Amino acid sequence: MALRERIAAGAPQFEDRAVPCLQLLTLGASLGDGTFVTVGTYQDDSAWGLWLRGAASDYSADWAGMAGIYRMRTLSELPTGEVDGVSTFLDEEVLAEVVLHIQGRPLLLMAGELYEFAQERLVFTRCDESVLVFTDPSAAESVDWVPERRELTQG
């Protein structure tokens, strides 16, 4: 999902070196047994949480030819391999964050979204409708979150 709808050239901007995460509508993964899963979000009253679902396919055919603020691509920057561990974190009763340990590398998934404001400034929002993916979980600590990122309950 684009970070900004339109930049100077009029096209959406999907990457920015100053943004320490990916913003995704859905994260899809294929498992070793040939099945697929997706990580998306669900709405619980006013907050959004993460949701893991089984999928019949990788959905690539559904996204072929997409244009605008959405696109489909392989995320080669993400770790692959066996998941060694999973840590879940609740904000109130919503699954707000998950840390996957994939062959020793941590990957933080967070329900959230980046909103564009004047002068192309991005505001990082927690518990919102996109999936934010941090390959360096410590980078999430350096972001100014709205609302503030607080102590979460480990699930």
Coordinates of N, CA and C in Angstrom, one line a residue:
M1 N 0.9 -1.2 0.0 CA 0.0 0.0 0.0 C 0.9 1.2 0.0
A2 N 0.6 2.2 -0.8 CA 1.4 3.4 -1.0 C 1.5 4.2 0.4
L3 N 2.6 4.8 0.6 CA 2.8 5.7 1.7 C 2.2 7.0 1.5
R4 N 2.3 7.5 0.2 CA 1.7 8.8 -0.2 C 0.9 8.5 -1.5
E5 N -0.2 9.1 -1.6 CA -1.1 8.9 -2.8 C -0.5 9.5 -4.0
R6 N 0.1 10.7 -3.9 CA 0.6 11.4 -5.1 C 1.9 12.2 -4.6
I7 N 2.9 12.0 -5.4 CA 4.1 12.8 -5.2 C 4.2 13.7 -6.4
A8 N 5.3 14.5 -6.5 CA 5.4 15.5 -7.5 C 5.1 15.0 -8.9
A9 N 5.4 13.8 -9.2 CA 5.2 13.2 -10.6 C 3.7 12.8 -10.7
G10 N 2.9 12.8 -9.6 CA 1.5 12.4 -9.7 C 1.2 11.0 -9.4
A11 N 2.3 10.2 -9.2 CA 2.1 8.8 -9.0 C 2.2 8.5 -7.5
P12 N 1.7 7.4 -7.0 CA 1.8 7.0 -5.6 C 3.3 6.7 -5.2
Q13 N 3.7 7.0 -4.0 CA 5.0 6.7 -3.5 C 4.9 5.5 -2.6
F14 N 5.6 4.4 -2.9 CA 5.6 3.2 -2.1 C 6.7 3.0 -1.2
E15 N 7.8 3.7 -1.4 CA 9.0 3.6 -0.6 C 9.6 4.9 -0.2
D16 N 10.2 5.0 1.0 CA 10.8 6.2 1.4 C 11.9 5.7 2.4
R17 N 13.1 6.1 2.2 CA 14.2 5.7 3.1 C 14.0 6.1 4.5
A18 N 13.3 7.2 4.7 CA 13.0 7.7 6.1 C 12.0 6.9 6.8
V19 N 11.3 6.0 6.1 CA 10.2 5.2 6.8 C 10.8 3.8 7.1
P20 N 10.8 3.4 8.4 CA 11.5 2.2 8.8 C 10.6 0.9 8.7
C21 N 9.5 1.0 7.9 CA 8.6 -0.2 7.8 C 8.0 -0.2 6.4
L22 N 7.4 -1.4 6.2 CA 6.5 -1.5 5.0 C 5.1 -1.3 5.5
Q23 N 4.2 -0.7 4.6 CA 2.8 -0.6 4.9 C 2.1 -1.5 3.9
L24 N 1.4 -2.5 4.5 CA 0.7 -3.5 3.6 C -0.7 -3.6 3.9
L25 N -1.5 -3.8 2.9 CA -2.9 -4.1 3.1 C -3.0 -5.5 3.7
T26 N -2.3 -6.5 3.1 CA -2.2 -7.8 3.6 C -0.9 -8.4 3.3
L27 N -0.4 -9.2 4.2 CA 0.9 -9.9 4.1 C 0.5 -11.4 3.8
G28 N 1.0 -11.9 2.7 CA 0.7 -13.3 2.4 C 2.0 -14.1 2.5
A29 N 1.8 -15.4 2.9 CA 3.0 -16.3 3.0 C 2.6 -17.7 2.6
S30 N 3.5 -18.4 1.9 CA 3.3 -19.8 1.6 C 4.1 -20.6 2.6
L31 N 3.4 -21.7 3.1 CA 4.0 -22.5 4.1 C 4.7 -23.7 3.4
G32 N 5.5 -24.4 4.2 CA 6.3 -25.6 3.7 C 5.4 -26.7 3.1
D33 N 4.2 -26.8 3.6 CA 3.3 -27.9 3.1 C 2.5 -27.5 1.9
G34 N 2.7 -26.3 1.3 CA 2.0 -25.8 0.1 C 0.8 -25.0 0.4
T35 N 0.4 -24.8 1.7 CA -0.7 -24.0 2.0 C -0.3 -22.5 2.1
F36 N -1.3 -21.6 2.1 CA -1.0 -20.2 2.2 C -1.7 -19.6 3.4
V37 N -1.2 -18.6 4.0 CA -1.8 -17.8 5.0 C -1.7 -16.3 4.7
T38 N -2.6 -15.5 5.3 CA -2.5 -14.1 5.1 C -2.6 -13.5 6.5
V39 N -1.9 -12.4 6.7 CA -2.0 -11.5 7.9 C -2.7 -10.2 7.4
G40 N -3.8 -10.0 8.0 CA -4.5 -8.7 7.7 C -5.0 -8.1 9.0
T41 N -6.0 -7.3 8.9 CA -6.5 -6.6 10.1 C -8.0 -6.8 10.2
Y42 N -8.5 -6.7 11.4 CA -10.0 -6.7 11.7 C -10.3 -5.5 12.6
Q43 N -11.5 -5.0 12.5 CA -11.9 -3.9 13.3 C -12.7 -4.4 14.6
D44 N -12.3 -3.9 15.7 CA -12.9 -4.2 17.0 C -13.4 -2.9 17.6
D45 N -14.6 -2.5 17.4 CA -15.1 -1.2 17.8 C -14.2 -0.1 17.1
S46 N -13.5 0.7 17.8 CA -12.7 1.8 17.2 C -11.2 1.4 16.9
A47 N -10.8 0.2 17.4 CA -9.4 -0.2 17.2 C -9.3 -1.3 16.2
W48 N -8.2 -1.4 15.5 CA -7.9 -2.5 14.6 C -6.9 -3.5 15.2
G49 N -7.0 -4.7 14.9 CA -6.0 -5.7 15.4 C -5.6 -6.6 14.2
L50 N -4.6 -7.4 14.5 CA -4.1 -8.3 13.4 C -4.9 -9.6 13.4
W51 N -4.9 -10.2 12.2 CA -5.7 -11.4 12.1 C -5.0 -12.3 11.1
L52 N -4.8 -13.6 11.5 CA -4.2 -14.6 10.6 C -5.3 -15.5 10.0
R53 N -5.2 -15.7 8.7 CA -6.3 -16.5 8.1 C -5.6 -17.5 7.1
G54 N -6.2 -18.6 7.0 CA -5.8 -19.6 6.0 C -6.3 -19.0 4.6
A55 N -5.6 -19.3 3.6 CA -6.0 -18.9 2.3 C -5.9 -20.0 1.3
A56 N -6.8 -20.0 0.3 CA -6.9 -21.0 -0.7 C -5.7 -20.9 -1.7
S57 N -5.2 -19.7 -1.9 CA -4.1 -19.5 -2.9 C -3.3 -18.3 -2.4
D58 N -2.3 -18.0 -3.3 CA -1.5 -16.8 -2.9 C -2.1 -15.5 -3.4
Y59 N -3.2 -15.5 -4.0 CA -4.0 -14.4 -4.5 C -3.3 -13.5 -5.6
S60 N -2.2 -14.0 -6.1 CA -1.5 -13.2 -7.1 C -2.3 -12.9 -8.3
A61 N -3.1 -13.9 -8.8 CA -4.0 -13.7 -9.9 C -5.0 -12.6 -9.6
D62 N -5.5 -12.5 -8.4 CA -6.5 -11.5 -8.0 C -5.9 -10.0 -8.1
W63 N -4.6 -9.9 -7.9 CA -4.0 -8.6 -7.9 C -3.3 -8.2 -9.2
A64 N -3.3 -9.1 -10.1 CA -2.6 -8.8 -11.4 C -3.2 -7.6 -12.0
G65 N -2.4 -6.7 -12.5 CA -2.9 -5.5 -13.1 C -3.4 -4.4 -12.2
M66 N -3.3 -4.5 -10.9 CA -3.7 -3.5 -10.0 C -2.9 -2.2 -10.2
A67 N -3.6 -1.1 -10.0 CA -2.9 0.2 -10.2 C -3.4 1.1 -9.0
G68 N -2.9 2.2 -8.9 CA -3.2 3.2 -7.9 C -2.4 3.0 -6.6
I69 N -3.0 3.1 -5.4 CA -2.3 3.0 -4.2 C -2.0 1.6 -3.7
Y70 N -2.4 0.6 -4.5 CA -2.2 -0.8 -4.1 C -1.4 -1.5 -5.2
R71 N -0.5 -2.4 -4.8 CA 0.3 -3.2 -5.8 C 0.6 -4.5 -5.1
M72 N 1.0 -5.5 -5.9 CA 1.4 -6.7 -5.3 C 2.9 -6.9 -5.7
R73 N 3.7 -7.4 -4.8 CA 5.1 -7.7 -5.1 C 5.6 -8.7 -4.1
T74 N 6.7 -9.3 -4.5 CA 7.4 -10.2 -3.6 C 8.2 -9.3 -2.6
L75 N 8.2 -9.7 -1.4 CA 8.9 -8.9 -0.3 C 10.2 -9.6 0.0
S76 N 11.2 -9.4 -0.9 CA 12.4 -10.1 -0.8 C 13.2 -9.6 0.4
E77 N 12.9 -8.5 1.0 CA 13.6 -7.9 2.1 C 13.2 -8.6 3.5
L78 N 12.1 -9.4 3.4 CA 11.7 -10.1 4.6 C 12.4 -11.5 4.8
P79 N 12.6 -11.9 6.0 CA 13.2 -13.2 6.2 C 12.3 -14.3 5.8
T80 N 12.9 -15.4 5.4 CA 12.1 -16.6 5.0 C 12.7 -17.8 5.8
G81 N 11.9 -18.8 5.8 CA 12.4 -20.0 6.5 C 11.5 -20.4 7.7
E82 N 12.0 -21.3 8.5 CA 11.2 -21.8 9.6 C 11.0 -20.8 10.7
V83 N 9.8 -20.7 11.2 CA 9.5 -19.8 12.3 C 9.9 -20.5 13.6
D84 N 10.8 -19.8 14.3 CA 11.4 -20.4 15.5 C 10.5 -20.0 16.8
G85 N 9.8 -18.9 16.7 CA 9.0 -18.5 17.8 C 8.1 -17.4 17.4
V86 N 7.1 -17.2 18.2 CA 6.1 -16.2 18.0 C 5.7 -15.5 19.4
S87 N 5.7 -14.2 19.4 CA 5.3 -13.5 20.6 C 4.2 -12.6 20.2
T88 N 3.1 -12.6 21.0 CA 1.9 -11.8 20.7 C 1.7 -10.7 21.7
F89 N 1.2 -9.5 21.3 CA 1.0 -8.4 22.3 C -0.3 -7.8 22.1
L90 N -1.1 -7.7 23.2 CA -2.4 -7.1 23.2 C -2.4 -5.7 23.6
D91 N -3.2 -4.9 23.0 CA -3.5 -3.5 23.4 C -5.0 -3.5 23.8
E92 N -5.3 -3.5 25.1 CA -6.6 -3.8 25.6 C -6.9 -5.2 25.2
E93 N -7.9 -5.5 24.4 CA -8.2 -6.9 24.1 C -8.0 -7.1 22.6
V94 N -7.2 -6.2 21.9 CA -6.9 -6.3 20.5 C -5.5 -6.8 20.3
L95 N -5.3 -7.7 19.3 CA -4.0 -8.2 19.0 C -3.3 -7.1 18.2
A96 N -2.5 -6.3 18.8 CA -1.9 -5.1 18.2 C -0.6 -5.4 17.5
E97 N 0.2 -6.3 18.1 CA 1.6 -6.6 17.5 C 1.9 -8.1 17.7
V98 N 2.7 -8.5 16.7 CA 3.2 -9.9 16.7 C 4.7 -9.8 16.3
V99 N 5.5 -10.5 17.1 CA 6.9 -10.7 16.7 C 7.2 -12.1 16.3
L100 N 7.6 -12.3 15.0 CA 7.9 -13.6 14.5 C 9.4 -13.7 14.5
H101 N 9.9 -14.8 14.9 CA 11.4 -15.1 14.9 C 11.6 -16.1 13.8
I102 N 12.1 -15.7 12.7 CA 12.3 -16.5 11.5 C 13.8 -16.8 11.3
Q103 N 14.2 -18.0 11.6 CA 15.6 -18.5 11.6 C 16.4 -17.4 12.3
G104 N 16.0 -17.1 13.5 CA 16.8 -16.2 14.3 C 16.6 -14.7 14.1
R105 N 15.9 -14.3 13.0 CA 15.7 -12.9 12.7 C 14.3 -12.5 13.2
P106 N 14.2 -11.4 14.0 CA 12.9 -10.9 14.4 C 12.2 -10.1 13.3
L107 N 10.9 -10.3 13.2 CA 10.0 -9.5 12.3 C 8.8 -9.0 13.1
L108 N 8.6 -7.7 13.2 CA 7.5 -7.1 13.9 C 6.4 -6.8 13.0
L109 N 5.2 -7.4 13.2 CA 4.0 -7.0 12.5 C 3.1 -6.2 13.5
M110 N 2.6 -5.1 13.0 CA 1.8 -4.2 13.8 C 0.6 -3.7 13.1
A111 N -0.6 -3.7 13.7 CA -1.8 -3.1 13.2 C -1.5 -1.6 13.3
G112 N -1.6 -0.9 12.1 CA -1.3 0.6 12.1 C -1.5 1.1 10.7
E113 N -1.2 2.4 10.6 CA -1.2 3.0 9.3 C -0.5 4.3 9.3
L114 N 0.1 4.7 8.1 CA 0.8 5.9 8.0 C -0.2 6.9 7.2
Y115 N -0.4 8.1 7.8 CA -1.3 9.0 7.2 C -0.5 10.2 6.8
E116 N -0.8 10.7 5.5 CA 0.0 11.8 5.0 C -0.7 13.1 5.4
F117 N 0.1 14.1 5.8 CA -0.4 15.4 6.1 C 0.4 16.4 5.3
A118 N 0.2 17.7 5.6 CA 0.8 18.7 4.8 C 2.3 18.6 4.7
Q119 N 2.9 19.0 3.6 CA 4.3 18.9 3.3 C 4.8 17.5 3.3
E120 N 3.9 16.6 2.9 CA 4.2 15.1 2.7 C 4.7 14.5 4.0
R121 N 4.4 15.1 5.2 CA 4.7 14.5 6.5 C 3.8 13.3 6.7
L122 N 4.4 12.3 7.3 CA 3.7 11.0 7.6 C 3.5 10.9 9.1
V123 N 2.3 10.6 9.5 CA 2.0 10.4 10.9 C 1.7 8.9 11.1
F124 N 2.5 8.3 12.0 CA 2.4 6.8 12.3 C 1.3 6.6 13.3
T125 N 0.3 5.8 12.9 CA -0.9 5.6 13.7 C -1.0 4.1 14.1
R126 N -1.2 3.9 15.4 CA -1.3 2.5 16.0 C -2.7 2.0 15.9
C127 N -2.9 0.7 15.9 CA -4.1 0.0 15.9 C -5.1 0.5 14.8
D128 N -4.6 0.6 13.6 CA -5.3 1.0 12.4 C -5.4 -0.1 11.4
E129 N -5.9 0.2 10.2 CA -6.3 -0.9 9.3 C -5.3 -1.5 8.4
S130 N -4.0 -1.1 8.5 CA -3.0 -1.7 7.6 C -2.1 -2.6 8.5
V131 N -1.2 -3.3 7.8 CA -0.2 -4.1 8.5 C 1.1 -3.4 8.3
L132 N 1.7 -3.0 9.4 CA 3.1 -2.4 9.3 C 4.1 -3.5 9.7
V133 N 5.1 -3.6 8.8 CA 6.1 -4.6 9.0 C 7.5 -4.0 9.2
F134 N 8.1 -4.3 10.3 CA 9.4 -3.8 10.7 C 10.4 -5.0 10.7
T135 N 11.4 -4.9 9.8 CA 12.5 -5.9 9.8 C 13.4 -5.7 10.9
D136 N 13.4 -4.5 11.5 CA 14.2 -4.1 12.7 C 13.2 -3.6 13.7
P137 N 12.7 -4.5 14.6 CA 11.7 -4.1 15.6 C 12.1 -2.9 16.4
S138 N 13.4 -2.7 16.7 CA 13.8 -1.6 17.5 C 13.5 -0.2 16.8
A139 N 13.3 -0.3 15.5 CA 13.0 1.0 14.7 C 11.6 1.5 15.1
A140 N 10.7 0.6 15.5 CA 9.4 1.0 15.9 C 9.4 1.8 17.2
E141 N 10.5 1.7 18.0 CA 10.6 2.5 19.2 C 11.0 3.9 18.9
S142 N 11.6 4.2 17.8 CA 12.0 5.5 17.4 C 11.0 6.4 16.7
V143 N 9.8 5.8 16.5 CA 8.7 6.4 15.8 C 7.8 7.2 16.8
D144 N 7.4 8.4 16.4 CA 6.4 9.1 17.2 C 5.0 8.5 16.8
W145 N 4.4 7.8 17.7 CA 3.1 7.1 17.4 C 1.9 7.9 17.9
V146 N 0.8 7.8 17.2 CA -0.5 8.4 17.6 C -1.5 7.2 17.6
P147 N -2.1 6.9 18.7 CA -1.8 7.3 20.0 C -0.4 6.7 20.4
E148 N 0.1 7.3 21.5 CA 1.4 6.9 22.0 C 1.5 5.3 22.1
R149 N 2.6 4.8 21.7 CA 2.9 3.3 21.9 C 3.2 3.1 23.4
R150 N 2.3 2.3 24.0 CA 2.4 2.1 25.4 C 2.8 0.7 25.7
E151 N 2.9 0.4 27.0 CA 3.2 -1.0 27.4 C 2.1 -1.9 27.0
L152 N 2.4 -3.0 26.4 CA 1.4 -3.9 25.9 C 1.4 -5.2 26.8
T153 N 0.3 -5.9 26.7 CA 0.2 -7.2 27.5 C 0.6 -8.3 26.6
Q154 N 1.6 -9.1 27.0 CA 2.0 -10.2 26.2 C 0.9 -11.3 26.3
G155 N 0.6 -11.8 25.1 CA -0.5 -12.8 25.0 C 0.0 -14.2 25.0

